[in-house]
Amino acid sequence: MQAQEQPTEFAPWGPEIDLFWEDFEVGQIRQIGSHLITAEEIVEFARQFDPQPYHVDPALAQETVFQGLIASGWHSASIWMRLYVDSLLHRAASLGSPGVDNVAWLSPVHPGDELRGSLEIISVRPSRSRPDRGLVQVRAELTDQEGVIKLRMTAWGLFGRRPALRER
């Protein structure tokens, strides 16, 4: 039995994929959706992942510097990620992420906040080692209904290149 040759590039993308590395340009700004956060969801997330008093106990949270229940910063980051997936990544040639450069929680997220996600493309470059992909750096933000910035982070995404353009 002869061994089959392994492909050197990622498998072809399905028809549902219509965003490739070439579609991202520095300066593009995308609104990625919104999410109304509830006290129940704050407590549920925090009980599992960040069980600090101001995230899990409304009565104790009243006695803290926050004077009430607030969402975990990691919950806020997860909400931004969900908005990103639902609005863009589900139809993109996404190959994951090599990481996040920084995360800043600029203002507490409270129950009833309507969180709006956005991203700005701040860097785009082809992979130095893999011609079938490229890197996209984004500045991500979550703001509330008053326009107050709650979360800001800088992150990288790895995206497949459009197959017809790879051979150029």
PDB file of C-alpha atoms in Angstrom:
ATOM      1  CA  MET A   1       0.000   0.000   0.000  1.00  0.00           C
ATOM      2  CA  GLN A   2       1.419   3.353  -1.039  1.00  0.00           C
ATOM      3  CA  ALA A   3       1.378   6.231   1.486  1.00  0.00           C
ATOM      4  CA  GLN A   4      -0.696   9.180   0.411  1.00  0.00           C
ATOM      5  CA  GLU A   5       1.001  12.532   0.120  1.00  0.00           C
ATOM      6  CA  GLN A   6      -0.132  15.019   2.763  1.00  0.00           C
ATOM      7  CA  PRO A   7      -1.377  18.387   1.504  1.00  0.00           C
ATOM      8  CA  THR A   8       0.776  21.388   2.410  1.00  0.00           C
ATOM      9  CA  GLU A   9      -2.147  23.791   2.613  1.00  0.00           C
ATOM     10  CA  PHE A  10      -5.411  23.849   4.523  1.00  0.00           C
ATOM     11  CA  ALA A  11      -8.304  22.058   2.812  1.00  0.00           C
ATOM     12  CA  PRO A  12     -10.513  24.092   0.434  1.00  0.00           C
ATOM     13  CA  TRP A  13     -13.142  26.282   2.048  1.00  0.00           C
ATOM     14  CA  GLY A  14     -16.833  25.525   1.797  1.00  0.00           C
ATOM     15  CA  PRO A  15     -19.338  27.778   0.008  1.00  0.00           C
ATOM     16  CA  GLU A  16     -20.447  29.371   3.311  1.00  0.00           C
ATOM     17  CA  ILE A  17     -17.002  30.982   3.642  1.00  0.00           C
ATOM     18  CA  ASP A  18     -16.895  34.350   1.902  1.00  0.00           C
ATOM     19  CA  LEU A  19     -14.384  36.359   3.983  1.00  0.00           C
ATOM     20  CA  PHE A  20     -10.696  35.760   3.428  1.00  0.00           C
ATOM     21  CA  TRP A  21      -7.504  37.508   4.526  1.00  0.00           C
ATOM     22  CA  GLU A  22      -7.601  39.710   1.418  1.00  0.00           C
ATOM     23  CA  ASP A  23     -10.956  41.177   2.520  1.00  0.00           C
ATOM     24  CA  PHE A  24      -9.472  42.875   5.595  1.00  0.00           C
ATOM     25  CA  GLU A  25      -7.954  46.350   5.168  1.00  0.00           C
ATOM     26  CA  VAL A  26      -6.333  48.641   7.703  1.00  0.00           C
ATOM     27  CA  GLY A  27      -8.841  51.255   8.851  1.00  0.00           C
ATOM     28  CA  GLN A  28     -11.963  49.147   8.339  1.00  0.00           C
ATOM     29  CA  ILE A  29     -14.415  49.474  11.212  1.00  0.00           C
ATOM     30  CA  ARG A  30     -17.123  46.890  11.776  1.00  0.00           C
ATOM     31  CA  GLN A  31     -20.065  46.991  14.167  1.00  0.00           C
ATOM     32  CA  ILE A  32     -20.499  43.401  15.285  1.00  0.00           C
ATOM     33  CA  GLY A  33     -23.743  43.442  17.223  1.00  0.00           C
ATOM     34  CA  SER A  34     -25.127  43.982  20.698  1.00  0.00           C
ATOM     35  CA  HIS A  35     -26.005  42.042  23.816  1.00  0.00           C
ATOM     36  CA  LEU A  36     -28.229  42.991  26.763  1.00  0.00           C
ATOM     37  CA  ILE A  37     -26.553  41.619  29.894  1.00  0.00           C
ATOM     38  CA  THR A  38     -28.653  40.396  32.821  1.00  0.00           C
ATOM     39  CA  ALA A  39     -27.904  39.883  36.510  1.00  0.00           C
ATOM     40  CA  GLU A  40     -28.681  36.182  36.137  1.00  0.00           C
ATOM     41  CA  GLU A  41     -26.155  35.746  33.355  1.00  0.00           C
ATOM     42  CA  ILE A  42     -23.490  37.707  35.286  1.00  0.00           C
ATOM     43  CA  VAL A  43     -23.920  35.444  38.316  1.00  0.00           C
ATOM     44  CA  GLU A  44     -24.050  32.248  36.246  1.00  0.00           C
ATOM     45  CA  PHE A  45     -20.817  33.052  34.381  1.00  0.00           C
ATOM     46  CA  ALA A  46     -19.028  34.197  37.529  1.00  0.00           C
ATOM     47  CA  ARG A  47     -20.035  31.177  39.625  1.00  0.00           C
ATOM     48  CA  GLN A  48     -18.317  28.981  37.094  1.00  0.00           C
ATOM     49  CA  PHE A  49     -15.318  31.094  36.083  1.00  0.00           C
ATOM     50  CA  ASP A  50     -14.711  34.126  38.359  1.00  0.00           C
ATOM     51  CA  PRO A  51     -16.499  33.691  41.709  1.00  0.00           C
ATOM     52  CA  GLN A  52     -15.603  36.987  43.338  1.00  0.00           C
ATOM     53  CA  PRO A  53     -18.257  38.576  45.625  1.00  0.00           C
ATOM     54  CA  TYR A  54     -19.054  41.507  43.324  1.00  0.00           C
ATOM     55  CA  HIS A  55     -19.794  39.032  40.497  1.00  0.00           C
ATOM     56  CA  VAL A  56     -21.829  36.401  42.368  1.00  0.00           C
ATOM     57  CA  ASP A  57     -23.566  37.992  45.357  1.00  0.00           C
ATOM     58  CA  PRO A  58     -25.775  41.058  44.757  1.00  0.00           C
ATOM     59  CA  ALA A  59     -26.012  41.847  48.496  1.00  0.00           C
ATOM     60  CA  LEU A  60     -22.267  41.659  49.106  1.00  0.00           C
ATOM     61  CA  ALA A  61     -21.646  43.547  45.850  1.00  0.00           C
ATOM     62  CA  GLN A  62     -23.572  46.515  47.319  1.00  0.00           C
ATOM     63  CA  GLU A  63     -20.873  46.797  50.005  1.00  0.00           C
ATOM     64  CA  THR A  64     -17.978  46.937  47.533  1.00  0.00           C
ATOM     65  CA  VAL A  65     -16.433  49.869  45.707  1.00  0.00           C
ATOM     66  CA  PHE A  66     -18.700  48.948  42.761  1.00  0.00           C
ATOM     67  CA  GLN A  67     -21.886  49.420  44.851  1.00  0.00           C
ATOM     68  CA  GLY A  68     -23.620  46.601  43.030  1.00  0.00           C
ATOM     69  CA  LEU A  69     -23.229  43.521  40.903  1.00  0.00           C
ATOM     70  CA  ILE A  70     -20.782  43.769  37.988  1.00  0.00           C
ATOM     71  CA  ALA A  71     -19.779  41.339  35.265  1.00  0.00           C
ATOM     72  CA  SER A  72     -16.398  39.659  35.244  1.00  0.00           C
ATOM     73  CA  GLY A  73     -14.031  41.209  32.744  1.00  0.00           C
ATOM     74  CA  TRP A  74     -13.605  37.758  31.257  1.00  0.00           C
ATOM     75  CA  HIS A  75     -17.367  37.612  30.772  1.00  0.00           C
ATOM     76  CA  SER A  76     -17.181  40.908  28.878  1.00  0.00           C
ATOM     77  CA  ALA A  77     -14.394  39.548  26.691  1.00  0.00           C
ATOM     78  CA  SER A  78     -16.458  36.407  26.061  1.00  0.00           C
ATOM     79  CA  ILE A  79     -19.449  38.501  25.017  1.00  0.00           C
ATOM     80  CA  TRP A  80     -17.283  40.422  22.539  1.00  0.00           C
ATOM     81  CA  MET A  81     -15.979  37.102  21.187  1.00  0.00           C
ATOM     82  CA  ARG A  82     -19.501  35.734  20.715  1.00  0.00           C
ATOM     83  CA  LEU A  83     -20.532  38.874  18.823  1.00  0.00           C
ATOM     84  CA  TYR A  84     -17.410  38.540  16.655  1.00  0.00           C
ATOM     85  CA  VAL A  85     -18.134  34.897  15.839  1.00  0.00           C
ATOM     86  CA  ASP A  86     -21.825  35.511  15.097  1.00  0.00           C
ATOM     87  CA  SER A  87     -21.237  38.550  12.893  1.00  0.00           C
ATOM     88  CA  LEU A  88     -18.023  37.669  11.092  1.00  0.00           C
ATOM     89  CA  LEU A  89     -16.009  34.579  11.991  1.00  0.00           C
ATOM     90  CA  HIS A  90     -18.771  32.089  11.130  1.00  0.00           C
ATOM     91  CA  ARG A  91     -18.353  33.068   7.480  1.00  0.00           C
ATOM     92  CA  ALA A  92     -14.611  33.754   7.477  1.00  0.00           C
ATOM     93  CA  ALA A  93     -11.683  31.517   6.616  1.00  0.00           C
ATOM     94  CA  SER A  94     -10.615  31.689  10.262  1.00  0.00           C
ATOM     95  CA  LEU A  95      -7.664  29.586  11.370  1.00  0.00           C
ATOM     96  CA  GLY A  96      -7.745  30.667  15.017  1.00  0.00           C
ATOM     97  CA  SER A  97      -5.701  33.284  16.805  1.00  0.00           C
ATOM     98  CA  PRO A  98      -2.061  33.469  17.829  1.00  0.00           C
ATOM     99  CA  GLY A  99      -3.048  35.634  20.780  1.00  0.00           C
ATOM    100  CA  VAL A 100      -4.164  38.848  22.403  1.00  0.00           C
ATOM    101  CA  ASP A 101      -1.678  41.667  22.968  1.00  0.00           C
ATOM    102  CA  ASN A 102      -3.632  43.468  25.667  1.00  0.00           C
ATOM    103  CA  VAL A 103      -6.994  43.611  27.378  1.00  0.00           C
ATOM    104  CA  ALA A 104      -8.305  46.591  29.339  1.00  0.00           C
ATOM    105  CA  TRP A 105     -11.508  46.689  31.344  1.00  0.00           C
ATOM    106  CA  LEU A 106     -12.149  50.428  31.364  1.00  0.00           C
ATOM    107  CA  SER A 107     -15.484  50.601  33.160  1.00  0.00           C
ATOM    108  CA  PRO A 108     -17.623  48.065  35.064  1.00  0.00           C
ATOM    109  CA  VAL A 109     -20.403  46.257  33.216  1.00  0.00           C
ATOM    110  CA  HIS A 110     -23.703  46.317  35.136  1.00  0.00           C
ATOM    111  CA  PRO A 111     -26.905  44.301  34.749  1.00  0.00           C
ATOM    112  CA  GLY A 112     -29.077  45.955  32.119  1.00  0.00           C
ATOM    113  CA  ASP A 113     -26.174  47.330  30.081  1.00  0.00           C
ATOM    114  CA  GLU A 114     -26.701  47.034  26.339  1.00  0.00           C
ATOM    115  CA  LEU A 115     -23.212  46.105  25.164  1.00  0.00           C
ATOM    116  CA  ARG A 116     -22.266  46.977  21.585  1.00  0.00           C
ATOM    117  CA  GLY A 117     -19.265  45.382  19.956  1.00  0.00           C
ATOM    118  CA  SER A 118     -16.996  46.860  17.354  1.00  0.00           C
ATOM    119  CA  LEU A 119     -13.623  46.234  15.816  1.00  0.00           C
ATOM    120  CA  GLU A 120     -11.130  48.224  13.804  1.00  0.00           C
ATOM    121  CA  ILE A 121      -8.534  46.572  11.585  1.00  0.00           C
ATOM    122  CA  ILE A 122      -5.170  48.020  12.631  1.00  0.00           C
ATOM    123  CA  SER A 123      -2.700  45.705  10.901  1.00  0.00           C
ATOM    124  CA  VAL A 124      -2.775  43.195   8.055  1.00  0.00           C
ATOM    125  CA  ARG A 125       0.173  41.128   6.872  1.00  0.00           C
ATOM    126  CA  PRO A 126       0.740  37.861   5.024  1.00  0.00           C
ATOM    127  CA  SER A 127       2.279  34.957   6.911  1.00  0.00           C
ATOM    128  CA  ARG A 128       6.049  34.846   6.491  1.00  0.00           C
ATOM    129  CA  SER A 129       6.134  31.058   6.568  1.00  0.00           C
ATOM    130  CA  ARG A 130       2.770  29.942   5.139  1.00  0.00           C
ATOM    131  CA  PRO A 131       1.631  31.513   1.841  1.00  0.00           C
ATOM    132  CA  ASP A 132      -1.926  30.178   2.277  1.00  0.00           C
ATOM    133  CA  ARG A 133      -2.705  32.486   5.229  1.00  0.00           C
ATOM    134  CA  GLY A 134      -2.275  35.917   6.724  1.00  0.00           C
ATOM    135  CA  LEU A 135      -2.590  37.796  10.009  1.00  0.00           C
ATOM    136  CA  VAL A 136      -5.110  40.479  10.931  1.00  0.00           C
ATOM    137  CA  GLN A 137      -4.769  42.610  14.062  1.00  0.00           C
ATOM    138  CA  VAL A 138      -7.898  44.236  15.480  1.00  0.00           C
ATOM    139  CA  ARG A 139      -8.694  46.804  18.130  1.00  0.00           C
ATOM    140  CA  ALA A 140     -11.831  45.468  19.774  1.00  0.00           C
ATOM    141  CA  GLU A 141     -14.271  47.438  21.914  1.00  0.00           C
ATOM    142  CA  LEU A 142     -17.445  46.935  23.892  1.00  0.00           C
ATOM    143  CA  THR A 143     -19.426  50.072  24.714  1.00  0.00           C
ATOM    144  CA  ASP A 144     -22.653  50.487  26.644  1.00  0.00           C
ATOM    145  CA  GLN A 145     -25.883  52.247  25.693  1.00  0.00           C
ATOM    146  CA  GLU A 146     -24.359  55.605  26.724  1.00  0.00           C
ATOM    147  CA  GLY A 147     -21.249  55.089  24.595  1.00  0.00           C
ATOM    148  CA  VAL A 148     -19.017  54.397  27.601  1.00  0.00           C
ATOM    149  CA  ILE A 149     -16.166  52.063  26.653  1.00  0.00           C
ATOM    150  CA  LYS A 150     -16.306  48.978  28.857  1.00  0.00           C
ATOM    151  CA  LEU A 151     -13.685  46.769  27.177  1.00  0.00           C
ATOM    152  CA  ARG A 152     -10.814  47.444  24.798  1.00  0.00           C
ATOM    153  CA  MET A 153      -8.392  44.828  23.555  1.00  0.00           C
ATOM    154  CA  THR A 154      -5.933  44.271  20.760  1.00  0.00           C
ATOM    155  CA  ALA A 155      -5.971  40.802  19.261  1.00  0.00           C
ATOM    156  CA  TRP A 156      -4.723  38.852  16.257  1.00  0.00           C
ATOM    157  CA  GLY A 157      -6.599  36.584  13.890  1.00  0.00           C
ATOM    158  CA  LEU A 158      -5.183  34.114  11.421  1.00  0.00           C
ATOM    159  CA  PHE A 159      -7.152  33.849   8.163  1.00  0.00           C
ATOM    160  CA  GLY A 160      -6.877  31.725   5.062  1.00  0.00           C
ATOM    161  CA  ARG A 161      -6.113  33.453   1.803  1.00  0.00           C
ATOM    162  CA  ARG A 162      -8.545  33.342  -1.099  1.00  0.00           C
ATOM    163  CA  PRO A 163      -7.572  30.190  -3.043  1.00  0.00           C
ATOM    164  CA  ALA A 164      -7.455  31.830  -6.492  1.00  0.00           C
ATOM    165  CA  LEU A 165      -5.113  34.557  -5.191  1.00  0.00           C
ATOM    166  CA  ARG A 166      -2.631  32.258  -3.468  1.00  0.00           C
ATOM    167  CA  GLU A 167      -1.064  31.222  -6.764  1.00  0.00           C
ATOM    168  CA  ARG A 168      -0.173  34.773  -7.794  1.00  0.00           C
TER     169      ARG A 168
END
